[in-house]
mmCIF file of C-alpha atoms in Angstrom:
data_model
loop_
_atom_site.group_PDB
_atom_site.id
_atom_site.type_symbol
_atom_site.label_atom_id
_atom_site.label_comp_id
_atom_site.label_asym_id
_atom_site.label_seq_id
_atom_site.Cartn_x
_atom_site.Cartn_y
_atom_site.Cartn_z
ATOM 1 C CA ILE A 20 92.768 123.102 77.066
ATOM 2 C CA VAL A 21 91.127 121.550 80.136
ATOM 3 C CA PRO A 22 92.657 118.123 80.916
ATOM 4 C CA ARG A 23 90.065 115.406 81.140
ATOM 5 C CA ARG A 24 89.929 112.702 83.798
ATOM 6 C CA ASP A 25 90.343 109.897 81.319
ATOM 7 C CA ARG A 26 93.655 111.471 80.274
ATOM 8 C CA LEU A 27 95.006 111.326 83.873
ATOM 9 C CA VAL A 28 93.745 107.737 84.169
ATOM 10 C CA HIS A 29 95.671 106.879 81.026
ATOM 11 C CA LEU A 30 98.846 108.612 82.275
ATOM 12 C CA VAL A 31 98.728 106.897 85.683
ATOM 13 C CA ASP A 32 98.170 103.539 83.954
ATOM 14 C CA ILE A 33 101.171 104.073 81.664
ATOM 15 C CA PHE A 34 103.332 105.180 84.678
ATOM 16 C CA VAL A 35 102.347 102.057 86.746
ATOM 17 C CA ARG A 36 102.938 99.618 83.845
ATOM 18 C CA ALA A 37 106.090 101.273 82.433
ATOM 19 C CA ASN A 38 107.740 101.265 85.941
ATOM 20 C CA ASP A 39 106.620 97.740 86.731
ATOM 21 C CA VAL A 40 105.237 98.892 90.061
ATOM 22 C CA SER A 41 104.934 95.952 92.518
ATOM 23 C CA LEU A 42 101.514 94.773 93.687
ATOM 24 C CA SER A 43 102.445 95.592 97.233
ATOM 25 C CA SER A 44 103.220 99.169 96.234
ATOM 26 C CA LEU A 45 99.890 99.388 94.409
ATOM 27 C CA LEU A 46 98.096 98.085 97.531
ATOM 28 C CA ASP A 47 99.932 100.591 99.698
ATOM 29 C CA CYS A 48 98.724 103.272 97.371
ATOM 30 C CA ARG A 49 95.169 101.900 97.582
ATOM 31 C CA ALA A 50 95.499 101.888 101.427
ATOM 32 C CA ALA A 51 96.360 105.550 101.220
ATOM 33 C CA ILE A 52 93.490 106.516 98.928
ATOM 34 C CA GLU A 53 90.557 104.150 99.429
ATOM 35 C CA PRO A 54 89.872 104.847 103.157
ATOM 36 C CA MET A 55 89.191 108.405 102.248
ATOM 37 C CA MET A 56 86.978 107.306 99.353
ATOM 38 C CA ALA A 57 85.017 105.047 101.746
ATOM 39 C CA ARG A 58 84.651 108.027 104.148
ATOM 40 C CA LEU A 59 83.323 110.171 101.329
ATOM 41 C CA ALA A 60 81.029 107.340 100.107
ATOM 42 C CA ALA A 61 79.506 107.072 103.583
ATOM 43 C CA ARG A 62 78.930 110.878 103.425
ATOM 44 C CA HIS A 63 77.499 110.982 99.921
ATOM 45 C CA MET A 64 75.807 107.672 99.311
ATOM 46 C CA GLU A 65 72.223 107.484 98.156
ATOM 47 C CA ASP A 66 69.851 104.600 98.808
ATOM 48 C CA ALA A 67 70.122 103.274 95.220
ATOM 49 C CA GLU A 68 73.904 103.219 95.573
ATOM 50 C CA ILE A 69 73.943 101.199 98.778
ATOM 51 C CA LYS A 70 71.540 98.813 97.115
ATOM 52 C CA LYS A 71 73.919 98.387 94.221
ATOM 53 C CA LEU A 72 76.783 97.731 96.690
ATOM 54 C CA GLU A 73 74.649 95.226 98.589
ATOM 55 C CA VAL A 74 74.071 93.223 95.359
ATOM 56 C CA LEU A 75 77.844 93.318 94.572
ATOM 57 C CA HIS A 76 78.679 92.300 98.119
ATOM 58 C CA GLN A 77 76.410 89.323 97.997
ATOM 59 C CA SER A 78 77.820 88.332 94.620
ATOM 60 C CA PHE A 79 81.340 88.637 96.166
ATOM 61 C CA ILE A 80 80.328 86.321 98.990
ATOM 62 C CA ASP A 81 78.749 83.886 96.484
ATOM 63 C CA SER A 82 81.756 83.890 94.137
ATOM 64 C CA ALA A 83 84.341 82.824 96.805
ATOM 65 C CA ASP A 84 84.979 79.511 95.086
ATOM 66 C CA ASP A 85 85.468 80.993 91.578
ATOM 67 C CA LEU A 86 88.737 83.078 91.656
ATOM 68 C CA LEU A 87 88.097 84.855 88.332
ATOM 69 C CA THR A 88 84.570 85.901 89.196
ATOM 70 C CA TYR A 89 85.670 86.798 92.749
ATOM 71 C CA ARG A 90 88.370 89.033 91.433
ATOM 72 C CA LYS A 91 85.997 90.836 88.989
ATOM 73 C CA ILE A 92 83.380 91.453 91.557
ATOM 74 C CA ASN A 93 85.984 92.654 94.081
ATOM 75 C CA TYR A 94 87.117 95.225 91.495
ATOM 76 C CA GLU A 95 83.566 96.293 90.721
ATOM 77 C CA TRP A 96 82.834 96.708 94.451
ATOM 78 C CA HIS A 97 85.904 98.875 95.040
ATOM 79 C CA LEU A 98 85.262 100.898 91.905
ATOM 80 C CA GLN A 99 81.676 101.487 92.908
ATOM 81 C CA ILE A 100 82.825 102.843 96.292
ATOM 82 C CA ALA A 101 85.214 105.157 94.420
ATOM 83 C CA ARG A 102 82.294 106.377 92.269
ATOM 84 C CA ILE A 103 80.144 107.019 95.197
ATOM 85 C CA SER A 104 82.793 109.123 96.794
ATOM 86 C CA ARG A 105 82.191 111.690 94.088
ATOM 87 C CA ASN A 106 85.902 112.732 94.242
ATOM 88 C CA GLU A 107 87.141 113.003 90.650
ATOM 89 C CA PRO A 108 90.878 113.395 91.381
ATOM 90 C CA LEU A 109 90.927 110.349 93.708
ATOM 91 C CA MET A 110 88.865 108.339 91.144
ATOM 92 C CA ALA A 111 91.342 109.216 88.417
ATOM 93 C CA LEU A 112 94.194 107.916 90.599
ATOM 94 C CA ILE A 113 92.560 104.761 91.850
ATOM 95 C CA GLU A 114 90.963 103.478 88.713
ATOM 96 C CA PRO A 115 94.208 102.580 86.816
ATOM 97 C CA ILE A 116 95.661 101.137 90.056
ATOM 98 C CA LEU A 117 92.621 98.889 90.399
ATOM 99 C CA ASN A 118 92.958 97.938 86.733
ATOM 100 C CA VAL A 119 96.522 96.829 87.091
ATOM 101 C CA ALA A 120 95.844 95.054 90.346
ATOM 102 C CA LEU A 121 92.970 93.129 88.773
ATOM 103 C CA GLU A 122 95.308 91.981 85.956
ATOM 104 C CA SER A 123 98.145 91.067 88.285
ATOM 105 C CA THR A 124 99.056 87.378 88.471
ATOM 106 C CA ALA A 125 100.984 88.056 91.758
ATOM 107 C CA TYR A 126 97.597 88.769 93.345
ATOM 108 C CA GLU A 127 96.634 85.084 92.855
ATOM 109 C CA SER A 128 99.291 83.880 95.296
ATOM 110 C CA VAL A 129 97.729 85.733 98.160
ATOM 111 C CA THR A 130 94.051 85.178 97.172
ATOM 112 C CA THR A 131 93.926 81.772 98.906
ATOM 113 C CA PRO A 132 90.494 80.428 99.994
ATOM 114 C CA ALA A 133 91.278 81.483 103.626
ATOM 115 C CA ASN A 134 92.274 85.001 102.514
ATOM 116 C CA ARG A 135 89.144 85.221 100.342
ATOM 117 C CA GLN A 136 87.080 84.522 103.569
ATOM 118 C CA ARG A 137 89.031 87.284 105.346
ATOM 119 C CA ALA A 138 88.367 89.706 102.515
ATOM 120 C CA ILE A 139 84.684 88.871 102.608
ATOM 121 C CA ALA A 140 84.668 89.600 106.344
ATOM 122 C CA ALA A 141 86.553 92.879 105.708
ATOM 123 C CA HIS A 142 84.111 93.859 102.976
ATOM 124 C CA THR A 143 81.276 93.086 105.415
ATOM 125 C CA ASP A 144 82.816 95.465 107.903
ATOM 126 C CA VAL A 145 83.039 98.201 105.301
ATOM 127 C CA MET A 146 79.437 97.553 104.314
ATOM 128 C CA SER A 147 78.190 97.764 107.908
ATOM 129 C CA ALA A 148 79.827 101.169 108.276
ATOM 130 C CA LEU A 149 78.481 102.400 104.939
ATOM 131 C CA ARG A 150 74.977 101.304 105.810
ATOM 132 C CA ALA A 151 75.231 103.259 109.055
ATOM 133 C CA ARG A 152 76.648 106.268 107.140
ATOM 134 C CA ASP A 153 79.544 105.957 109.528
ATOM 135 C CA GLU A 154 82.326 107.929 107.822
ATOM 136 C CA ALA A 155 85.092 107.111 110.269
ATOM 137 C CA GLY A 156 84.076 103.490 110.507
ATOM 138 C CA ALA A 157 83.995 103.077 106.807
ATOM 139 C CA SER A 158 87.507 104.601 106.509
ATOM 140 C CA LEU A 159 88.993 102.477 109.293
ATOM 141 C CA ALA A 160 87.396 99.236 107.921
ATOM 142 C CA MET A 161 88.742 99.942 104.410
ATOM 143 C CA GLU A 162 92.181 100.772 105.729
ATOM 144 C CA ALA A 163 92.218 97.563 107.767
ATOM 145 C CA HIS A 164 91.225 95.595 104.730
ATOM 146 C CA LEU A 165 93.782 97.049 102.369
ATOM 147 C CA THR A 166 96.764 97.127 104.795
ATOM 148 C CA SER A 167 96.207 93.448 105.505
ATOM 149 C CA TYR A 168 96.332 92.600 101.831
ATOM 150 C CA SER A 169 99.396 94.816 101.406
ATOM 151 C CA ARG A 170 101.163 92.990 104.227
ATOM 152 C CA LEU A 171 100.339 89.590 102.720
ATOM 153 C CA THR A 172 101.438 90.628 99.333
ATOM 154 C CA ARG A 173 104.832 92.020 100.577
ATOM 155 C CA GLU A 174 105.379 88.690 102.359
ATOM 156 C CA ALA A 175 104.616 86.759 99.143
ATOM 157 C CA GLU A 176 106.917 89.033 97.100
ATOM 158 C CA GLY A 177 109.720 88.203 99.529
#
């Protein structure tokens, strides 16, 4: 029997939920995985994919005053970069972590209007690197984005 990706996604989801993993730990995990996914996205991205990311990015900017929409678009943007990476094992790990983070109420305490503007600027940096097909730049920009949110979340968790 060959394990399917959806089975691993399900198992990681159960693990994260059953162990009540903190949001800061989830963000640390994302900071370990997503920079590589951004690097791979810069390498593999096709024109249609950057166009889809551009639309999501503009929607992200436009949704800054609507927290629920902002969070959903943020999730879609990160998930799209994961898909563009074309790395199935990393996608299987990041998808359930993104799902739990999207649902987390703890996330709301750090998603202040000022922090939403910082996230928009960080996404803009990632987008610039992706447009340029700059693998190292995409990785560094994604790492800076996620480590800053991880730090904010750890501070909020006390």
